[in-house]
Coordinates of C-alpha atoms and ligand atoms in Angstrom, one line a residue:
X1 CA 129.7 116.0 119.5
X2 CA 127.6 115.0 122.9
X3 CA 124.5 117.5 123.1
X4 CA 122.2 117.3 126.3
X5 CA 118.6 118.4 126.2
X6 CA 118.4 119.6 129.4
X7 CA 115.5 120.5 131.8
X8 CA 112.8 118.4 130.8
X9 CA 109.8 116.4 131.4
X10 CA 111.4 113.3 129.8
X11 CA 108.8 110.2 128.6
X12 CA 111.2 107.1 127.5
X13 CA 108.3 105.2 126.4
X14 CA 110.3 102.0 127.6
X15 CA 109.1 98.7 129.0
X16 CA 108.5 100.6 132.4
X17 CA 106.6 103.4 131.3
X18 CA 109.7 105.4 132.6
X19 CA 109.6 109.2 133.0
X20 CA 111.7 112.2 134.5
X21 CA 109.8 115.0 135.3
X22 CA 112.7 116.9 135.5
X23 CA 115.5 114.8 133.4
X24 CA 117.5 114.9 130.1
X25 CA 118.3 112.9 127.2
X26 CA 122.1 113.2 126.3
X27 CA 122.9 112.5 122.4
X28 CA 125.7 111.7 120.9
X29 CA 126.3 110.4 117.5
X30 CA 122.8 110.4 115.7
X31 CA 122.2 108.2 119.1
X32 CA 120.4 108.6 122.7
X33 CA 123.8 108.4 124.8
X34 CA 121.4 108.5 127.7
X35 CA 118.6 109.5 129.5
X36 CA 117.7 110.5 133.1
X37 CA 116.8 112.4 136.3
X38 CA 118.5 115.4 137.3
X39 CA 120.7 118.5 135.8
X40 CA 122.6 116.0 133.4
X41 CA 126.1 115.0 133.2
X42 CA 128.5 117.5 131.2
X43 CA 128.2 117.9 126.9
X44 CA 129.8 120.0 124.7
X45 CA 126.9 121.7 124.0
X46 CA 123.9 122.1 126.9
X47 CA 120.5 123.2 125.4
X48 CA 117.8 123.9 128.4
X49 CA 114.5 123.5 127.1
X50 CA 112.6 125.1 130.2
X51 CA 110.4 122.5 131.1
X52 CA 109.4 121.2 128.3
X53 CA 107.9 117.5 127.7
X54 CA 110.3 115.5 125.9
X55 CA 108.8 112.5 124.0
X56 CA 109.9 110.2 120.8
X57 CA 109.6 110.7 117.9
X58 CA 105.5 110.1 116.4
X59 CA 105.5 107.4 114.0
X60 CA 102.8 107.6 111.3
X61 CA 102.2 104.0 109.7
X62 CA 99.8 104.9 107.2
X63 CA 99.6 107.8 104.8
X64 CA 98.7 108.7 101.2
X65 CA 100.7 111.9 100.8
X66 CA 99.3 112.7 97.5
X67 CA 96.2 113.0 98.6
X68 CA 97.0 116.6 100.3
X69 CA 96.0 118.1 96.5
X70 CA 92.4 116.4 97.0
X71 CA 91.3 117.4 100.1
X72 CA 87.8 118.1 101.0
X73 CA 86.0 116.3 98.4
X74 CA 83.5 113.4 98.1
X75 CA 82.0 114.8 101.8
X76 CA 79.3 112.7 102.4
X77 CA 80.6 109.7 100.8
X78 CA 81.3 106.6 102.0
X79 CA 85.0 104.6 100.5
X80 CA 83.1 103.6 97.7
X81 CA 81.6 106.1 96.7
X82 CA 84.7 108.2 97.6
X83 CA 87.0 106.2 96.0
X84 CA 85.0 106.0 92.5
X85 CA 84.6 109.8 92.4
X86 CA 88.5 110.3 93.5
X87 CA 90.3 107.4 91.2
X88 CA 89.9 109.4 87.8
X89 CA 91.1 112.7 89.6
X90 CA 94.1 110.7 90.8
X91 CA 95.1 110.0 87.5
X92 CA 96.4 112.8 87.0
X93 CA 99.5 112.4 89.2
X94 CA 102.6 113.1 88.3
X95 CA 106.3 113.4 89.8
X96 CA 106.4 117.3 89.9
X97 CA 102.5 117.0 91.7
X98 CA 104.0 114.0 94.1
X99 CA 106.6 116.1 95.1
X100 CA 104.4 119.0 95.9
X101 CA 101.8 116.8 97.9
X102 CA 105.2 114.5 99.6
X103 CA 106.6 118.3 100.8
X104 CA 103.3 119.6 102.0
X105 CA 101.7 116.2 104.1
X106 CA 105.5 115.9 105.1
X107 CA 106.0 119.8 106.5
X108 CA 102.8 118.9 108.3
X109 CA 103.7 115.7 109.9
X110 CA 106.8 117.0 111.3
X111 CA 105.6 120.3 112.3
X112 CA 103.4 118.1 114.2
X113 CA 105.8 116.2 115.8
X114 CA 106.1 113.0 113.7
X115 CA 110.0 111.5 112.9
X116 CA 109.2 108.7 110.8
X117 CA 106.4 108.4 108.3
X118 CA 105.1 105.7 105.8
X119 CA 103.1 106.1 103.2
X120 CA 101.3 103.9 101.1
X121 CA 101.5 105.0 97.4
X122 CA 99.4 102.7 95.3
X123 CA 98.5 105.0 92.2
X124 CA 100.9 104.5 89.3
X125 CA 99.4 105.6 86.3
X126 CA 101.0 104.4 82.9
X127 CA 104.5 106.9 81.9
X128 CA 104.5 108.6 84.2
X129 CA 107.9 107.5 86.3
X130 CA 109.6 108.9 89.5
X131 CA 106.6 109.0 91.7
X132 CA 108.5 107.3 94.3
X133 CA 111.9 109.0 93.7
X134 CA 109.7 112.4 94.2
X135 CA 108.6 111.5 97.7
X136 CA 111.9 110.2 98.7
X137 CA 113.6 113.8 97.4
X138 CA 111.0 115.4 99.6
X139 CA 111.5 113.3 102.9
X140 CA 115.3 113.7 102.7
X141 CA 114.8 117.5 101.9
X142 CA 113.1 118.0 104.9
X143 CA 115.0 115.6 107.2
X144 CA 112.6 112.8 108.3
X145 CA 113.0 109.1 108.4
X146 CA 110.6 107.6 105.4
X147 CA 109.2 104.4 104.4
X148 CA 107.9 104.6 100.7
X149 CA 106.2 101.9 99.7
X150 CA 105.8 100.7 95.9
X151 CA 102.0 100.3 96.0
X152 CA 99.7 98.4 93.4
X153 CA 96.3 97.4 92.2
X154 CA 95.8 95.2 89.3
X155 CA 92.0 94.1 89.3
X156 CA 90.3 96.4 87.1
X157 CA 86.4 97.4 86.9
X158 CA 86.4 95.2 83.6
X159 CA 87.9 92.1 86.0
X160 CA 85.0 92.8 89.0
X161 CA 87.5 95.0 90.8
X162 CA 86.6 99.3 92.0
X163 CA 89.3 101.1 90.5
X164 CA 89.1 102.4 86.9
X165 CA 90.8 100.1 84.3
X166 CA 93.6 102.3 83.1
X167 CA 94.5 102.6 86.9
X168 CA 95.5 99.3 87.3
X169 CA 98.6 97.7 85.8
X170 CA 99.9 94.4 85.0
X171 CA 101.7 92.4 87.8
X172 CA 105.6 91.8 86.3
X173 CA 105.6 95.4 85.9
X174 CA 104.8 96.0 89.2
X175 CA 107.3 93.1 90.9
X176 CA 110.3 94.3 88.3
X177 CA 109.6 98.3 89.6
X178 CA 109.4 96.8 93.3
X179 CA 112.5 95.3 92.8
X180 CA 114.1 98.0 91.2
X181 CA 113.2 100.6 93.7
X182 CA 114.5 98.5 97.0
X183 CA 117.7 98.2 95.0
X184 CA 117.9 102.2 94.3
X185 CA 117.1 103.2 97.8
X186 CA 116.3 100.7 100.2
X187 CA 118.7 100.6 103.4
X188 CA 118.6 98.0 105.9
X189 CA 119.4 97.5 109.5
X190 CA 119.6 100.0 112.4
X191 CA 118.5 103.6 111.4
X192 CA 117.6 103.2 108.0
X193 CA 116.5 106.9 106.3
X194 CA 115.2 105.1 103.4
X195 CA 113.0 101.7 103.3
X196 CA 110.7 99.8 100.6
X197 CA 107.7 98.4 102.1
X198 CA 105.8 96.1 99.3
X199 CA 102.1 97.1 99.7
X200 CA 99.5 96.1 97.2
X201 CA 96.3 98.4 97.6
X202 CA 93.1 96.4 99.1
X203 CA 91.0 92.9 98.1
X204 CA 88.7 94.9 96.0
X205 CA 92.0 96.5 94.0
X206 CA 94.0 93.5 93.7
X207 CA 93.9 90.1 92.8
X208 CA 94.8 86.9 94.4
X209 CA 97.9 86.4 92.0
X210 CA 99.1 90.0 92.8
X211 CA 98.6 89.7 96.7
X212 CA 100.6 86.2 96.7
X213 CA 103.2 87.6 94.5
X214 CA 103.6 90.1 96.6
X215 CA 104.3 88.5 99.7
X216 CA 106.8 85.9 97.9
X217 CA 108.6 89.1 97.0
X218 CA 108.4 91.2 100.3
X219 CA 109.6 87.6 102.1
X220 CA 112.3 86.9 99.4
X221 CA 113.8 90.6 100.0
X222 CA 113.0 91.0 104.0
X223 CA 110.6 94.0 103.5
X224 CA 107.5 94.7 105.3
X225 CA 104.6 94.1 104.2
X226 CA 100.9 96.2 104.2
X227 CA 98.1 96.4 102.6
X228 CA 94.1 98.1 103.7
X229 CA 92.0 95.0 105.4
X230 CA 88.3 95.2 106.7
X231 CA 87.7 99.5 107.0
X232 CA 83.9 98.7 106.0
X233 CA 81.2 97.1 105.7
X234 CA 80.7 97.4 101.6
X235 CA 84.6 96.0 102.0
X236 CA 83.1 93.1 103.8
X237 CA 80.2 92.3 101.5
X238 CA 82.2 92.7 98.4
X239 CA 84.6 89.9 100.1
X240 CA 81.9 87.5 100.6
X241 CA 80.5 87.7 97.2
X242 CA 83.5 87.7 95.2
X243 CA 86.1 85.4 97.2
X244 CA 83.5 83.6 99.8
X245 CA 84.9 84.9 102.9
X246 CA 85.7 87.7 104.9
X247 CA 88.9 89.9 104.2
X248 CA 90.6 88.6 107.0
X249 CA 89.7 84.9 106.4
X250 CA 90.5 85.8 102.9
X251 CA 94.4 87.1 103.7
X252 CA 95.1 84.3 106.7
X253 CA 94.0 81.9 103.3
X254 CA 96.7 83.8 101.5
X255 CA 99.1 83.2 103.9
X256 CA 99.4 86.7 104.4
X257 CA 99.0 87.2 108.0
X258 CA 102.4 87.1 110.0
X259 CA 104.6 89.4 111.8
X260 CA 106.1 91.1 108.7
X261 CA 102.5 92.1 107.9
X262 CA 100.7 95.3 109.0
X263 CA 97.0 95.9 107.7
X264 CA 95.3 99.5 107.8
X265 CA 92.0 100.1 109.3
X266 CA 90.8 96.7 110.7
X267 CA 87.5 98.1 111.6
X268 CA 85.7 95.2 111.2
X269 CA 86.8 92.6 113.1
X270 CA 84.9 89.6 114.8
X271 CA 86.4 88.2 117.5
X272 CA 87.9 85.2 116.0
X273 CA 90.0 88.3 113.2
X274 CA 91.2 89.4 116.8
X275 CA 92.8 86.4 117.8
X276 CA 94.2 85.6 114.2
X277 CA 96.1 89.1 114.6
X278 CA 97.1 88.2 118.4
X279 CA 98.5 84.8 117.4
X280 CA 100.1 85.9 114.1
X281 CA 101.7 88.8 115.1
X282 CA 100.0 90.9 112.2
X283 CA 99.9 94.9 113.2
X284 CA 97.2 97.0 112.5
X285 CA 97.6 100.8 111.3
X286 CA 94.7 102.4 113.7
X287 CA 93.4 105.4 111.7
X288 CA 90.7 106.9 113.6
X289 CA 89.8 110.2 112.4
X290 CA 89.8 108.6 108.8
X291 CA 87.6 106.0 110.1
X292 CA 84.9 108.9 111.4
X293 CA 85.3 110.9 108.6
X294 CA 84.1 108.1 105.8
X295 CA 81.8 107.0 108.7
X296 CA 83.4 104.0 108.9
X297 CA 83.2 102.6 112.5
X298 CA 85.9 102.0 114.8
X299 CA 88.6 99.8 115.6
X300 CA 88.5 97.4 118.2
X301 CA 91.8 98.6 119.6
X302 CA 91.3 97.4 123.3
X303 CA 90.7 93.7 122.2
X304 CA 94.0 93.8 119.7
X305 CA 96.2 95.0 121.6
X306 CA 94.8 92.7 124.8
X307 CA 95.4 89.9 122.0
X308 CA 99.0 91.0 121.4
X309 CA 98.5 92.1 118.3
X310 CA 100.5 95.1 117.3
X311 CA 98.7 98.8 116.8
X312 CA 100.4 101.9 115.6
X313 CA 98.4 105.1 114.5
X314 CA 98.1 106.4 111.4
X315 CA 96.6 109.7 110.0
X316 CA 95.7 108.1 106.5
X317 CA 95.7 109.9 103.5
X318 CA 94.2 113.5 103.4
X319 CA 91.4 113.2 101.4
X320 CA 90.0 111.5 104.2
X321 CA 91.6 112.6 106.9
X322 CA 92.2 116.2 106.0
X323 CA 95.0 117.1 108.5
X324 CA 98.7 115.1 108.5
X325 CA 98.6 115.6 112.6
X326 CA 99.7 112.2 114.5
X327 CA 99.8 113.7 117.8
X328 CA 96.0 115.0 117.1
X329 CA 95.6 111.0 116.0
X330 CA 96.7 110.0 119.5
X331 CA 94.0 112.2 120.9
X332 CA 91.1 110.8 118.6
X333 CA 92.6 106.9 119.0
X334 CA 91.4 108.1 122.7
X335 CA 88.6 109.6 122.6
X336 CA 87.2 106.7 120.1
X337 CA 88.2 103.9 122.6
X338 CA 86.0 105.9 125.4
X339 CA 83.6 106.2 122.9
X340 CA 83.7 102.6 122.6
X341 CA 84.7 101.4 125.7
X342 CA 84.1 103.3 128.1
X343 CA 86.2 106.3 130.2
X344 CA 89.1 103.9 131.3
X345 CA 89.4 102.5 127.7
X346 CA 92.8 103.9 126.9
X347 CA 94.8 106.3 129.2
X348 CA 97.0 109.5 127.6
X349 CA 99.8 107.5 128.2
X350 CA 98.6 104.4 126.6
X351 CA 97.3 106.3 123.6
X352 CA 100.8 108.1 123.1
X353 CA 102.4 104.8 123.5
X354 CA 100.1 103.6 120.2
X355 CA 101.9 106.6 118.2
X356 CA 105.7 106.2 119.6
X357 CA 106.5 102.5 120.6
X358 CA 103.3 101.3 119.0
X359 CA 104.1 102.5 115.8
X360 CA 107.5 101.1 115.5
X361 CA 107.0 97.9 116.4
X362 CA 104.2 98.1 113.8
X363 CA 106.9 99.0 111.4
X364 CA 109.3 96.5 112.2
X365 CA 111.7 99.1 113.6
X366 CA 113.4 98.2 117.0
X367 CA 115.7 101.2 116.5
X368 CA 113.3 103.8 117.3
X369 CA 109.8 104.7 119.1
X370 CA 111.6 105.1 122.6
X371 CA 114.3 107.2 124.3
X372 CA 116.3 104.3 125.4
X373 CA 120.2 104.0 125.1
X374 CA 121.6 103.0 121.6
X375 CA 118.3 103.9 120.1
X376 CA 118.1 106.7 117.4
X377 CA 117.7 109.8 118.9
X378 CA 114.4 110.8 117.2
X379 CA 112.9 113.2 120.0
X380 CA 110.0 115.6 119.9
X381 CA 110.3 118.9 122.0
X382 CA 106.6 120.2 123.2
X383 CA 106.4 123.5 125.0
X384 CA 104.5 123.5 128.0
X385 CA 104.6 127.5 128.9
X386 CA 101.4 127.7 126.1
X387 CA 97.9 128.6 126.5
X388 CA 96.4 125.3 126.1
X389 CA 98.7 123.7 128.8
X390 CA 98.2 125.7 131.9
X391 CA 96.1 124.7 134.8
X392 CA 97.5 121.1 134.2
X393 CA 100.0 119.7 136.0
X394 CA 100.1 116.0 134.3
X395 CA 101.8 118.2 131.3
X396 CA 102.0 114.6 129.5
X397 CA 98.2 113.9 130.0
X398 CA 97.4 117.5 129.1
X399 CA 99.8 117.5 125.8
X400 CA 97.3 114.9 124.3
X401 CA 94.1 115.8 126.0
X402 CA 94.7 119.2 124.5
X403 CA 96.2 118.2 121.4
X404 CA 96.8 119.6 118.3
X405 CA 100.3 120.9 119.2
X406 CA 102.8 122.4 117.2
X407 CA 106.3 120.8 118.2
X408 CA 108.8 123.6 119.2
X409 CA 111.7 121.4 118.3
X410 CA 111.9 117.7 116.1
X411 CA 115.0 115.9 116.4
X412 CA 115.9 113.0 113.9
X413 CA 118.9 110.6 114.4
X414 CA 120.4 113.5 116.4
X415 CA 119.7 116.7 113.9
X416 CA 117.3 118.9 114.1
X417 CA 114.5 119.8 111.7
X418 CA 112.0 121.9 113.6
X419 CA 113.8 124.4 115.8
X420 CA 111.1 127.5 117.1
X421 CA 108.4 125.8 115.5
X422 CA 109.5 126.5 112.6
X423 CA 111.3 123.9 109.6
X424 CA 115.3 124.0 109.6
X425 CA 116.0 122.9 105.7
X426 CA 112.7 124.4 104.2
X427 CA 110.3 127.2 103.7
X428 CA 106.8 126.4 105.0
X429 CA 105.3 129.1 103.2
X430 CA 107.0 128.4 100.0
X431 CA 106.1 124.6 100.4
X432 CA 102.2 126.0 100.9
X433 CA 102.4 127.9 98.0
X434 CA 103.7 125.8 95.3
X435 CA 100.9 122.9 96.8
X436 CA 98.5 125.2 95.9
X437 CA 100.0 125.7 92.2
X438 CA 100.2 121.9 91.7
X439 CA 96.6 120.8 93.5
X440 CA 95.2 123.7 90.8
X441 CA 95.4 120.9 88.6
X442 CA 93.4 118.5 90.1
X443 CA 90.2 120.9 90.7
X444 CA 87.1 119.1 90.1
Ligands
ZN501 ZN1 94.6 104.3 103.4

């Protein structure tokens, strides 16, 4: 069936930049049939959206979704700090709590206009199985594209390294569950529901064996490949005292850095990090609010992505970043940038390209991040008839200058799972409430 979203401000996010104030995006088979300027050719079914902006799908390329059931805590800490107080209260995940959390960050991502999330889940404790499985279940409950990734830290307090030492397991385990998980659910090529990133946690969580194993295996089966690199300056001293080196010149002596590799964070770069991530091809996961919350420092955004590195956004996990809103991210990734660079730092546009186009590339994922013919039709319906929006008329600069927004309608590969603000195949309030019941269980 061919369905045309009619009568809106359409923003492809192509090569161009292009845009249709007053356009369409025909769909047709999961796909974008089309896109342009004008009332629209003829569909089977005609949906006028009234002037509202029209823009991809947000991509979100780095989350901790279990981290909605710890929100708030370790307030004035910095990762350290945070991380040592938060480890032992992670422990006590399980499959029924990872669904809870996967439901909840989810509802929020895609109330917020987000299509395709990652998330970087690198807490296994021992027994207890299906962690993975459970966000999986939630993301194709609720109708969102979803890369899980099977997460890992092996290096131990007792071995030098932060996390506690029944947190960290031993490193055949974690390639055999890898490798089990990408054959139970991994799907390749074009519009892939389901993917498997490999992502072992951070330097100060791993160890060298674990990080080179890692990529062998993500390069072996294709996958993507992530891990945290550089988000502070501890991070950087605990580098040079344990391995020598900075975490960058630590992972390019891994061989990690490539263009199947995206890093979160990459606060602290020098100069020389920038080019490495220009000339490599290596993407960097931009968390900004996460970044100011742990007073971290901010990314050098302007200098990567004039090296031709890649940058998506990411909202990070909500114990530091304590709302799952990318489109809020794309108005923080520019107000940082000004606050680093000056007023003509990053434009709206530029900044909504980080969390659309930006994002897949990041990801690896051709197939989505702009409304282009043959892409996946992964849209995100904003109202512009709100209070926030009027007085503007550059309603694309306004819809991040005034962001957060709650998407009227979210469209992925063609169905919809927002419609009236509200979710299509689940109950917000019900999601909210059984959170609560599970996070109960990780009070302090
Ligand atoms: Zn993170």
């Amino acid at each position: 069936m061919r369905r045309l979203y009619a009568n809106a401000w359409v923003v492809t996010m192509d090569d161009a930049g292009t845009e249709h104030p007053s356009g369409w995006v025909l769909v047709e088979d999961g796909l974008v049939a089309a896109v342009g300027a004008g009332s629209g050719p003829e569909a089977e079914e005609r949906v006028d959206l009234s002037g509202a902006v029209v823009t991809p799908g947000l991509v979100n390329t780095h989350h901790h979704l279990y981290q909605t059931l710890t929100r708030a805590r370790a307030q004035q800490a910095d990762l350290f700090t945070w991380l040592r107080e938060l480890y032992p209260v992670w422990a006590r995940i399980d499959a029924e709590a990872e669904y809870a959390a996967a439901r909840a960050g989810l509802a929020e991502l895609a109330l917020a206009g987000c299509t395709t999330v990652f998330d970087h889940h690198y807490v296994f404790p021992r027994g207890r199985d299906g962690l993975v499985e459970a966000e999986v279940a939630a993301a194709r409950e609720l109708g969102v594209r979803f890369i899980a990734s099977r997460g890992s830290m092996d290096l131990g307090e007792s071995d030098g390294g932060l996390p506690p030492n029944e947190l960290v397991e031993d490193i055949d385990a974690v390639l055999a569950d890898t490798e089990r998980l990408v054959r139970e659910l991994h799907e390749a090529g074009p519009g892939a529901r389901v993917q498997i990133a490999v992502a072992p946690c951070s330097p100060f969580s791993v160890s060298r064996r674990l990080m080179e194993d890692s990529a062998t295996l993500a390069r072996r089966l294709g996958l993507p490949l992530h891990t945290h690199l550089a988000e502070t300056m501890e991070e950087e001293a605990y580098c040079l005292e344990l391995y020598g080196c900075t975490p960058v010149e630590y992972l390019v002596d891994l061989g990690w850095l490539a263009g199947d590799v995206w890093c979160a964070h990459c606060v602290h770069l020098s100069l020389k990090d920038v080019d490495t991530f220009g000339a490599t091809g290596t993407g960097v996961a931009h968390c900004p609010t996460s970044n100011l919350r742990l007073g971290a420092g901010v990314a050098p955004v302007h200098a990567l992505t004039s090296a031709g590195a890649r940058v998506g956004l990411g909202v990070d996990g909500s114990a530091s970043n304590e709302r799952s809103d990318l489109l809020f991210e794309v108005k923080q990734a520019l107000l940082v940038a000004r606050g680093r660079g000056g007023p003509a730092a990053l434009t709206a546009r530029d900044a909504l390209r980080l969390g659309t186009r930006g994002g897949a590339a990041v990801l690896g994922r051709e197939d989505i991040g702009s409304l282009e013919t043959g892409k996946c039709a992964d849209l995100a319906v904003w109202r512009t008839d709100v209070l926030e929006l009027g007085g503007a008329d550059d309603l694309v600069a306004a819809l991040v200058l005034s962001a957060p927004h709650r998407v009227d309608r979210l469209v992925v590969g063609g169905e919809e799972v927002v419609h009236g603000g509200a979710l299509v195949h689940a109950d917000e309030a019900t999601i909210a409430h059984e959170h609560r019941v599970q996070a109960r269980r990780f009070a302090a």
